[in-house]
mmCIF file of C-alpha atoms in Angstrom:
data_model
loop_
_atom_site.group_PDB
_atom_site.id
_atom_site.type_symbol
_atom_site.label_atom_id
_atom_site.label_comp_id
_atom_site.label_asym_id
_atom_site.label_seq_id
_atom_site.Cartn_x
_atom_site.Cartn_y
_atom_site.Cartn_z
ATOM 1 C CA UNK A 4 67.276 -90.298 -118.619
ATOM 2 C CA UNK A 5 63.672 -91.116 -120.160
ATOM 3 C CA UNK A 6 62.906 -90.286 -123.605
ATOM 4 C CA UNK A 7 63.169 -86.066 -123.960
ATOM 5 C CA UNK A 8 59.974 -84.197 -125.323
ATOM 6 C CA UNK A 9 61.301 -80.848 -127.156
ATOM 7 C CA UNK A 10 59.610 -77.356 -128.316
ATOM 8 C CA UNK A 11 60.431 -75.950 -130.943
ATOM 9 C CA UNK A 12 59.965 -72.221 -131.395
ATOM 10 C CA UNK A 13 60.097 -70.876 -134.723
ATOM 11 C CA UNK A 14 59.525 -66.370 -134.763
ATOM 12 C CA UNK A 15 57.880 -65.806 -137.674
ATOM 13 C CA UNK A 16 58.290 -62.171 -139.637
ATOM 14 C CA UNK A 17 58.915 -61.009 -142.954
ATOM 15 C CA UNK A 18 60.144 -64.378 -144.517
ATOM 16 C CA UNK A 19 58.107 -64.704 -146.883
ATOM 17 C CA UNK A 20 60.842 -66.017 -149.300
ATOM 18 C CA UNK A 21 62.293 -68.749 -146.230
ATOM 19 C CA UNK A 22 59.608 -69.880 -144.203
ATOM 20 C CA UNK A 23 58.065 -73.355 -146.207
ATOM 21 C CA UNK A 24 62.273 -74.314 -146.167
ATOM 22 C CA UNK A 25 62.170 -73.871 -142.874
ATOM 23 C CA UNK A 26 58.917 -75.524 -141.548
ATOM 24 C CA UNK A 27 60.043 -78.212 -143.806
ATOM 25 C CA UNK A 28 62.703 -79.388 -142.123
ATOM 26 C CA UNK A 29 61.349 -78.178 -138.547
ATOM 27 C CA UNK A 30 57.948 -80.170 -139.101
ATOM 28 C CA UNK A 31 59.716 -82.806 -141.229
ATOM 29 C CA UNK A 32 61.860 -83.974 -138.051
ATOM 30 C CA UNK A 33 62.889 -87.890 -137.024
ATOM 31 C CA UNK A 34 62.096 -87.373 -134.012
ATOM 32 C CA UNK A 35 58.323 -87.969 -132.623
ATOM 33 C CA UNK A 36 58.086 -86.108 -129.236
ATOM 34 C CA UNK A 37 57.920 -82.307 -130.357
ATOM 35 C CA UNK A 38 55.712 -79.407 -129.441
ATOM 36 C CA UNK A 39 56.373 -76.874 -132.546
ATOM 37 C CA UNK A 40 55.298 -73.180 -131.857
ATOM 38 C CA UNK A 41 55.392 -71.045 -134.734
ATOM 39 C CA UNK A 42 54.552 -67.313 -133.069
ATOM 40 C CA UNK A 43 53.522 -64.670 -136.143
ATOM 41 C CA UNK A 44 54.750 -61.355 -135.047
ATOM 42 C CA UNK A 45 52.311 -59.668 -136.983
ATOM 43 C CA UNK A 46 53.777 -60.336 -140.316
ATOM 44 C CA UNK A 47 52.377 -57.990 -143.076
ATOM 45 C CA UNK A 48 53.290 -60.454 -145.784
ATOM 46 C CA UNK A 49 52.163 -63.915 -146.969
ATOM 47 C CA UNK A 50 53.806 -66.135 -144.546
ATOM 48 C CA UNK A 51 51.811 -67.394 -142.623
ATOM 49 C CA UNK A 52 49.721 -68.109 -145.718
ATOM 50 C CA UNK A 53 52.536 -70.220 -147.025
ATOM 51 C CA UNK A 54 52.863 -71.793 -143.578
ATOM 52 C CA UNK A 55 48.997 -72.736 -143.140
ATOM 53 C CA UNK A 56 49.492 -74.215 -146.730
ATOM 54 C CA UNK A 57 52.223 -76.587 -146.095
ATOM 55 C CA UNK A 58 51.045 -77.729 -142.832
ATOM 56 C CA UNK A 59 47.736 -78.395 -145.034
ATOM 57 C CA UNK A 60 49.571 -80.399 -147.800
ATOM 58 C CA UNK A 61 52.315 -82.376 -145.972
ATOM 59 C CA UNK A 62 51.549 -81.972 -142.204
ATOM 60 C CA UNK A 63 47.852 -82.465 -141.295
ATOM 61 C CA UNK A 64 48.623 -85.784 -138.988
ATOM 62 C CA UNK A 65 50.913 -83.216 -136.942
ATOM 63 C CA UNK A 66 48.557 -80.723 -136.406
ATOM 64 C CA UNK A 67 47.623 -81.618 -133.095
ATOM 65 C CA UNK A 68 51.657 -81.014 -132.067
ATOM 66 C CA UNK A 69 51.556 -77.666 -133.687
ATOM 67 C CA UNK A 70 50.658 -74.211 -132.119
ATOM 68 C CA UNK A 71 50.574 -71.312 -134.089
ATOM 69 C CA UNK A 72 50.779 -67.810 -132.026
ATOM 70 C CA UNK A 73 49.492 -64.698 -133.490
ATOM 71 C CA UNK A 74 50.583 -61.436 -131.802
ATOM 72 C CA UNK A 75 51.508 -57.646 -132.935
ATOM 73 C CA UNK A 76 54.239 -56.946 -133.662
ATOM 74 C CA UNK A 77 57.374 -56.590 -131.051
ATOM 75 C CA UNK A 78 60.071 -57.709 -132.721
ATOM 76 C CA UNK A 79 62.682 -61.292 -132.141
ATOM 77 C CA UNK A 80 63.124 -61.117 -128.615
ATOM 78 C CA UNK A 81 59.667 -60.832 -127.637
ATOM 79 C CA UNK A 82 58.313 -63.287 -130.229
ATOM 80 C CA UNK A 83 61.156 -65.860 -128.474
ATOM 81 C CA UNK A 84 59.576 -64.903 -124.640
ATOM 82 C CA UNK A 85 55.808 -65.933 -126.245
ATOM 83 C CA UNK A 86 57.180 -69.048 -127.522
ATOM 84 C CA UNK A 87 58.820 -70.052 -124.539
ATOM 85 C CA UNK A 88 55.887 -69.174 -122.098
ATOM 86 C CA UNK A 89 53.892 -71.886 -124.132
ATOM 87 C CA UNK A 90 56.418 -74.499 -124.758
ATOM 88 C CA UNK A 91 55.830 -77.803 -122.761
ATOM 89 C CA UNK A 92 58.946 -79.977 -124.008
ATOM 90 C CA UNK A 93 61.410 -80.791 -121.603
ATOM 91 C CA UNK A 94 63.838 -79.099 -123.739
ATOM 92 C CA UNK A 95 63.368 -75.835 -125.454
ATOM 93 C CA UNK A 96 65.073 -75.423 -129.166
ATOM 94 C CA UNK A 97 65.202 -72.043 -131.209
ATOM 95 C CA UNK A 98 65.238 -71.621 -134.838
ATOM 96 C CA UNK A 99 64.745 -68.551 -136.706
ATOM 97 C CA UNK A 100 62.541 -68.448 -139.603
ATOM 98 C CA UNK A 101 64.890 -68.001 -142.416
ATOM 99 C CA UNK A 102 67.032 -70.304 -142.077
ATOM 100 C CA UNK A 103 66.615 -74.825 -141.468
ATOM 101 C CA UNK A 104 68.159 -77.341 -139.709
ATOM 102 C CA UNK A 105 69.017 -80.651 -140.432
ATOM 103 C CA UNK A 106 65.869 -83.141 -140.434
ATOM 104 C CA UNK A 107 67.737 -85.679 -137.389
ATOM 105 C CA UNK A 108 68.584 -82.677 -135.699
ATOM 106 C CA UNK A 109 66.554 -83.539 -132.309
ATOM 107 C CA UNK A 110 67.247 -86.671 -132.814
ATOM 108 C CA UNK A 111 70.751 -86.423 -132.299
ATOM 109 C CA UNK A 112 70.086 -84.434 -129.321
ATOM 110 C CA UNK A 113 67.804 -86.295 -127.877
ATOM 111 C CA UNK A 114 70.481 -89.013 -128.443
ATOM 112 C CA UNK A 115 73.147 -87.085 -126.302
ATOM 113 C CA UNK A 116 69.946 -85.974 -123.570
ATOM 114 C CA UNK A 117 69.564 -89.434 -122.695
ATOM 115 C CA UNK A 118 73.259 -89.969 -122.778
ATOM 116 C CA UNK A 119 74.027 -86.911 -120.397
ATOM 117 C CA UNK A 120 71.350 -85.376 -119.121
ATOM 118 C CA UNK A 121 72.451 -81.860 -120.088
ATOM 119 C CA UNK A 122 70.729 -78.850 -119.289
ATOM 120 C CA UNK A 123 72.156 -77.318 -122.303
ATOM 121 C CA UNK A 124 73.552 -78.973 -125.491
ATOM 122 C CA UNK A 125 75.276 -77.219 -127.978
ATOM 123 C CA UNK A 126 76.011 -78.187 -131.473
ATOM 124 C CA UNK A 127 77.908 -76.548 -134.769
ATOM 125 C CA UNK A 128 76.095 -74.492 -137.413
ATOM 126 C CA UNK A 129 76.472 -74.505 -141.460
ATOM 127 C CA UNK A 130 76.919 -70.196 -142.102
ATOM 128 C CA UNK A 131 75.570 -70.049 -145.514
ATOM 129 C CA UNK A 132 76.874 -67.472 -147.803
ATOM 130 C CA UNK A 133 76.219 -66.472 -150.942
ATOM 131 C CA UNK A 134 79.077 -68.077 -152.831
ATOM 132 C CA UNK A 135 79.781 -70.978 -150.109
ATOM 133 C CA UNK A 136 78.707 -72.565 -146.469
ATOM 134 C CA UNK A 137 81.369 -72.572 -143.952
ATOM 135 C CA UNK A 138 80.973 -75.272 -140.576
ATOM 136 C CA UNK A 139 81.413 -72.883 -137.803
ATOM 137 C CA UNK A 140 81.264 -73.619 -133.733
ATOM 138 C CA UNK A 141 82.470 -73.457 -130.196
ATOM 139 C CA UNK A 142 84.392 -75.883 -128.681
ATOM 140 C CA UNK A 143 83.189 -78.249 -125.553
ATOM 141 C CA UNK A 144 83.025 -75.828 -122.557
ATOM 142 C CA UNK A 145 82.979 -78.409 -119.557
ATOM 143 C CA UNK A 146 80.341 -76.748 -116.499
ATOM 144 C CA UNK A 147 83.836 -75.672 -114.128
ATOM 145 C CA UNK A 148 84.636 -73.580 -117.460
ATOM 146 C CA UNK A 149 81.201 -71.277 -117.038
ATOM 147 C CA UNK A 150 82.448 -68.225 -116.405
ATOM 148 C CA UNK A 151 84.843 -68.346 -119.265
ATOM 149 C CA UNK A 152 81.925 -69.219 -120.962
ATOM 150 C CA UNK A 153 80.159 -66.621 -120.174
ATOM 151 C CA UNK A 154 83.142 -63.662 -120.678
ATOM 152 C CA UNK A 155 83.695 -65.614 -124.343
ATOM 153 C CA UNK A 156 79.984 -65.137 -125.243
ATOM 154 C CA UNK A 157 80.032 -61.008 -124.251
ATOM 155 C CA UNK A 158 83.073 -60.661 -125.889
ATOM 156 C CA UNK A 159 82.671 -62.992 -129.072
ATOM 157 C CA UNK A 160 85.115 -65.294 -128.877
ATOM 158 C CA UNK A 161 82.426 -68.041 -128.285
ATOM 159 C CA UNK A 162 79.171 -68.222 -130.311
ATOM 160 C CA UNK A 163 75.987 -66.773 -128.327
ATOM 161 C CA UNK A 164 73.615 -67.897 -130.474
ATOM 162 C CA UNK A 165 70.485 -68.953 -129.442
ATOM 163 C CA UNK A 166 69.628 -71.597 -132.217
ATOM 164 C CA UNK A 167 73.047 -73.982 -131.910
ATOM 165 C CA UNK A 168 71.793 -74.447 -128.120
ATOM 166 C CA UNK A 169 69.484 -76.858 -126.785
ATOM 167 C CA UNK A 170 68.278 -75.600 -123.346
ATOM 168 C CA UNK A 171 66.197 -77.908 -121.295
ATOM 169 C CA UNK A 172 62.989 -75.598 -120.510
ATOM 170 C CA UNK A 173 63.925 -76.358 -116.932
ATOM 171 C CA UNK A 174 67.057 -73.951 -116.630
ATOM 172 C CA UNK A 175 63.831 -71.173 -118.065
ATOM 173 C CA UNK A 176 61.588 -71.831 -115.607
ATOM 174 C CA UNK A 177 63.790 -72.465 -112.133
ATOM 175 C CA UNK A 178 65.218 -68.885 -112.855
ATOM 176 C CA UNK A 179 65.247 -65.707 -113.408
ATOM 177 C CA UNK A 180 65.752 -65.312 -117.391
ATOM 178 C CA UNK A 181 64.484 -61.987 -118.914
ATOM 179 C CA UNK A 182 64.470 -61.520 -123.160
ATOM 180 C CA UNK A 183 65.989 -58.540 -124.742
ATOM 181 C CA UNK A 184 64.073 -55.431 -125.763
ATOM 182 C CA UNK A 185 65.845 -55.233 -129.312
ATOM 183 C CA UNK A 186 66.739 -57.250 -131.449
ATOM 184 C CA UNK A 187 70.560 -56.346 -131.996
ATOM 185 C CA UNK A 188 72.485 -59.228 -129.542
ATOM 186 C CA UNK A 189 68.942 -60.159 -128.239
ATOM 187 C CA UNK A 190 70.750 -63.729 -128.163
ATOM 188 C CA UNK A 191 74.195 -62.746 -126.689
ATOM 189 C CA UNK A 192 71.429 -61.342 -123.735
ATOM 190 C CA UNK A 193 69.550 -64.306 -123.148
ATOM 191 C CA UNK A 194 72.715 -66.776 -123.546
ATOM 192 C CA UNK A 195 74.552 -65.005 -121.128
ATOM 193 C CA UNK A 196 71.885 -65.961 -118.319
ATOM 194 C CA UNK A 197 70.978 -69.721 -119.769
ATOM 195 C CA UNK A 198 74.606 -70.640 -119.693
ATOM 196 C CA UNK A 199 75.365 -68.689 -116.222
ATOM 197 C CA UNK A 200 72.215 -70.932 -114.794
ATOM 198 C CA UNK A 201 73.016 -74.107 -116.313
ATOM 199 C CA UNK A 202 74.248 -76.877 -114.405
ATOM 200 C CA UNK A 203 75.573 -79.203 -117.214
ATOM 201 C CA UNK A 204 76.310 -78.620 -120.686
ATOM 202 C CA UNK A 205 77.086 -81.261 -123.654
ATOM 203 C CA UNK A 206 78.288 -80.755 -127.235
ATOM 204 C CA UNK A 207 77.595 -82.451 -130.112
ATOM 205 C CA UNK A 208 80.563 -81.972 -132.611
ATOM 206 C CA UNK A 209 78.246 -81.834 -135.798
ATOM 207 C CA UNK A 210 76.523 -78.875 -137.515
ATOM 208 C CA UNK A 211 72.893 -79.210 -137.381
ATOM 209 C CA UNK A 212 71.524 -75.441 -137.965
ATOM 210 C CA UNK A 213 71.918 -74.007 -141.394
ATOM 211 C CA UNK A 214 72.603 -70.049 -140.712
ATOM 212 C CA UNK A 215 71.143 -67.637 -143.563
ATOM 213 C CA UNK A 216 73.959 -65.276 -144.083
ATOM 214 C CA UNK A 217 72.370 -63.588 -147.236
ATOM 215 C CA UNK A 218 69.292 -62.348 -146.291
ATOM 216 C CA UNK A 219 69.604 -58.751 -146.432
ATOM 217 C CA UNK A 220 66.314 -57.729 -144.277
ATOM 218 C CA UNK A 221 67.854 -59.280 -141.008
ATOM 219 C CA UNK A 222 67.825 -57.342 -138.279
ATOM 220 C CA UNK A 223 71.633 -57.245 -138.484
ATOM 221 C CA UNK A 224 71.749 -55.979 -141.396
ATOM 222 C CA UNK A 225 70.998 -52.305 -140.306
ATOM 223 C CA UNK A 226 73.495 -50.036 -140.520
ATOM 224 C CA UNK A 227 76.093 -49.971 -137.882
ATOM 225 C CA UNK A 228 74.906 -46.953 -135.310
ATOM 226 C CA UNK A 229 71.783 -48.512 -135.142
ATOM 227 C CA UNK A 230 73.512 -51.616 -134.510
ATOM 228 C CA UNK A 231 75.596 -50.559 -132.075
ATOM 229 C CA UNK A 232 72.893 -48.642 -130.520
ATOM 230 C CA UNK A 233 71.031 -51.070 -130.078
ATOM 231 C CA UNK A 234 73.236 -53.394 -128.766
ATOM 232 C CA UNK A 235 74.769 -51.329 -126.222
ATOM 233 C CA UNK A 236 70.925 -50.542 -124.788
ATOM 234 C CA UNK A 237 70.619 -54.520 -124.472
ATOM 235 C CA UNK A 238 73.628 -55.030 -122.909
ATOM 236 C CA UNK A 239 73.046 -52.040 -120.312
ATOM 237 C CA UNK A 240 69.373 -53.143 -119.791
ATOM 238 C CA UNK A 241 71.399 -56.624 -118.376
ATOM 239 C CA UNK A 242 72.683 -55.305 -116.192
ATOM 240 C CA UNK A 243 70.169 -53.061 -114.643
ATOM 241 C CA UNK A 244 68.233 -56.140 -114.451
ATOM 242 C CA UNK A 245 70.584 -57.595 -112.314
ATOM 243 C CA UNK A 246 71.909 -54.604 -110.349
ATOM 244 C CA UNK A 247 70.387 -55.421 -107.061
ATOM 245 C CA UNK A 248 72.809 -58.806 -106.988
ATOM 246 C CA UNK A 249 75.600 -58.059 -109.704
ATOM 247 C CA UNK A 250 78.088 -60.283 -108.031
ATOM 248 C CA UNK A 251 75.642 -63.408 -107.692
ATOM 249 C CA UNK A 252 74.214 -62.940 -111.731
ATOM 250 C CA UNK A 253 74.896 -63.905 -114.776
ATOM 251 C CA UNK A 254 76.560 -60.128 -115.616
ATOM 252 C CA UNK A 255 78.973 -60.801 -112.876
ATOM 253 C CA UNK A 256 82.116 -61.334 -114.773
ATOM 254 C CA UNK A 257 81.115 -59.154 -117.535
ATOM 255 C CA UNK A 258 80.175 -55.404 -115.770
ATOM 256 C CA UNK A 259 83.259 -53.831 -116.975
ATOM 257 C CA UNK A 260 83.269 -54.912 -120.518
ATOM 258 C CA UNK A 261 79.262 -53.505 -120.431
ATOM 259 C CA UNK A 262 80.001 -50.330 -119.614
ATOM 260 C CA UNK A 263 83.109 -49.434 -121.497
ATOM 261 C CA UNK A 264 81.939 -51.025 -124.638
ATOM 262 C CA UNK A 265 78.436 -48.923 -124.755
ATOM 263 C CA UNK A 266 80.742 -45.890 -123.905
ATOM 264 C CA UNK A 267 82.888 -46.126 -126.284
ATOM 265 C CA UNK A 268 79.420 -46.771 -128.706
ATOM 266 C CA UNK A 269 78.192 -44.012 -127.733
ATOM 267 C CA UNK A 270 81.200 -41.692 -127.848
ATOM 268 C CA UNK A 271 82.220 -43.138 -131.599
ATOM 269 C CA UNK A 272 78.788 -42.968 -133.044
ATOM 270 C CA UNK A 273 77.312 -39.808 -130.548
ATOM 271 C CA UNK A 274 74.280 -42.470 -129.286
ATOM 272 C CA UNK A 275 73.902 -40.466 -126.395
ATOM 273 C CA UNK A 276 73.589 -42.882 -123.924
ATOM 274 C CA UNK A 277 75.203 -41.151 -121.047
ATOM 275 C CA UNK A 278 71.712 -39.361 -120.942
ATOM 276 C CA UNK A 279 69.859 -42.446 -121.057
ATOM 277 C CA UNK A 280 71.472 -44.142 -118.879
ATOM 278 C CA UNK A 281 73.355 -42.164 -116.280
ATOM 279 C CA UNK A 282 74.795 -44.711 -113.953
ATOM 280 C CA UNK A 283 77.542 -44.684 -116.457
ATOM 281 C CA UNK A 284 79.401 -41.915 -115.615
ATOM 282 C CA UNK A 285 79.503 -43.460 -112.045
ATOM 283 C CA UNK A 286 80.571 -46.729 -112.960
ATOM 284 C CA UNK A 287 83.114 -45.414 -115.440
ATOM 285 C CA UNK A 288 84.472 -43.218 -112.887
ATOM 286 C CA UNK A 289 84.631 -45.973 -110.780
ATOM 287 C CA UNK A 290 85.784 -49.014 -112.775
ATOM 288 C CA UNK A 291 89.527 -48.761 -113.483
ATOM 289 C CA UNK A 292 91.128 -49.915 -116.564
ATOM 290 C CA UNK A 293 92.441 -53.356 -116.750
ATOM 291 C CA UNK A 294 91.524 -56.934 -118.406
ATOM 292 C CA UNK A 295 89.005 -57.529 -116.407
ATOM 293 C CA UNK A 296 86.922 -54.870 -118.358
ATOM 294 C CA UNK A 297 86.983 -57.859 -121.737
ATOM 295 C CA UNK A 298 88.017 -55.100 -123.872
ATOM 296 C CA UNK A 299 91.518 -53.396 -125.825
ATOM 297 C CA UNK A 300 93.168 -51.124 -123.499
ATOM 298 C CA UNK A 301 93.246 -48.427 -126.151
ATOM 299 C CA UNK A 302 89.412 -48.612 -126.178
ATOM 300 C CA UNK A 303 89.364 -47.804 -122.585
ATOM 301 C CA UNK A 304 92.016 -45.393 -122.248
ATOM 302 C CA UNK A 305 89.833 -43.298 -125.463
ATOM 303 C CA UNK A 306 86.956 -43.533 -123.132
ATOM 304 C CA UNK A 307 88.448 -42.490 -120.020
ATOM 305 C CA UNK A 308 90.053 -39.547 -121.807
ATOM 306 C CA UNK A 309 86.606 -38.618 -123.168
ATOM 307 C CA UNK A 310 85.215 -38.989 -119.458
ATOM 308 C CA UNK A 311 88.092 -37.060 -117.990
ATOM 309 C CA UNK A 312 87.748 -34.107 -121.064
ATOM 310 C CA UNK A 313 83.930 -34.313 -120.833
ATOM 311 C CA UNK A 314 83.407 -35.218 -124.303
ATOM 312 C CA UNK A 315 80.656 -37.520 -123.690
ATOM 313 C CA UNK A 316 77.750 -38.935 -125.886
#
């Protein structure tokens, strides 16, 4: 494979406090063949001040690479779609604005993009706490593994982030890839197609992506109803994006686990998403229990009892 160009797309909102780190080490990169896209979500405070003013002290000769979006205000997912509609590198590379990466970090991967030709490369992440930074990642999945994959992501047992992938803007573009309406798993929803779409993946057994962990106005921070809220509308929004061809998607080995797991949301925390979304009823009527729902028995049994009993939320 030729030399790789990359985008990098950096959401910018609320950060203030993060974001000249972060451009730092995004605009401060090895590597010589990058489109960066910083996309303001209508930030109300000064960083995009900060951002203009380190681009004007440090990074003038790259201002022909860089593209800043403004936009109002619709939150993560959203501010990801813009940046992707305008990225032109032949592989696409997310980081979030309050947290950096390591300055060879697309050159390593550029490194393994010639070696493989990947459509998606994955790599580890430093989590960094308050007190200490742990080296967290998923292991190699090979491309026969992708439905395993895909089930590990829904359920957790794999890492869905968007920023410790490398997707070539390729798998984007030859597809059918939609972006979350929330922020709450907005990743775990757009992983969940990339990976299902990809026809290759690579690892790179090295944390490159240094993941914030104590910055208490993330999104994920809100309190847990909303969370879970949130979430469950994501997840359920998959799949009615997909319900015309469930068993050719990307949501194919993961319906069950969908609709149990935003029942049993909405039961515990009274989200009322029956209501909302009433094609639950039918497919928890429908869907027996078993593993192939990606979720503890006694979580389904609660929620078929609730079904059966009528005490739905």
């Amino acid at each position: 494979m030729q030399k790789p160009t990359f985008t990098i797309v950096v959401p910018v909102y609320g950060v203030e406090k993060y974001i000249r780190q972060c451009a730092d080490t995004v605009l401060g990169q090895t590597y010589d063949a990058i489109q960066f896209i910083f996309v303001n979500d209508g930030t109300k405070d000064n960083s995009m001040t900060v951002l203009d003013e380190l681009i004007k002290e440090k990074y003038t000769h790259l201002e022909d690479s860089i593209l800043i979006i403004n936009k109002e205000n619709e939150g993560l997912p959203a501010a990801r779609r813009t940046g992707v509609e305008h990225a032109t590198g032949d592989y696409i590379l997310h980081v979030d604005s309050d947290d950096w990466i390591e300055l060879d970090t697309v050159e390593r991967i550029a490194e393994k993009a010639m070696q493989t030709g990947s459509d998606i490369i994955t790599f580890k992440v430093f989590k960094e706490e308050k007190n200490r930074t742990r080296v967290r990642g998923n292991r190699h999945y090979t491309i026969e593994e992708k439905d395993r994959f895909v089930r590990d992501i829904m359920t957790h047992k794999a890492y869905g982030y968007a920023v410790n992938k490398c997707t070539k803007r390729s798998v984007y573009t030859d597809n059918k890839v939609f972006f979350a309406k929330y922020g709450m798993f907005e990743d775990v929803f757009l992983m969940t197609q990339l990976v299902y779409y990809a026809k290759s993946y690579a690892h790179l057994d090295v944390p490159l992506y240094h993941y914030r962990r104590t910055n208490m106005a993330s999104f994920t921070r809100q309190n847990r109803p909303r969370k879970r809220l949130y979430a469950s509308m994501n997840m359920l929004d998959l799949y009615r994006a997909f319900s015309d061809e469930v068993q050719s998607s990307p949501v194919r080995e993961c319906v069950g686990r969908i609709f149990y797991h935003a029942a049993w949301c909405s039961i515990r925390y009274g989200l009322g998403l029956f209501d909302s979304y009433p094609e639950m009823r039918k497919m928890i009527s429908d869907t027996p229990i078993g593993k192939t729902n990606l979720l503890p028995f006694w979580q389904q049994i609660f929620v078929k009892a609730c079904f059966k009993l009528n005490y739905i939320r």
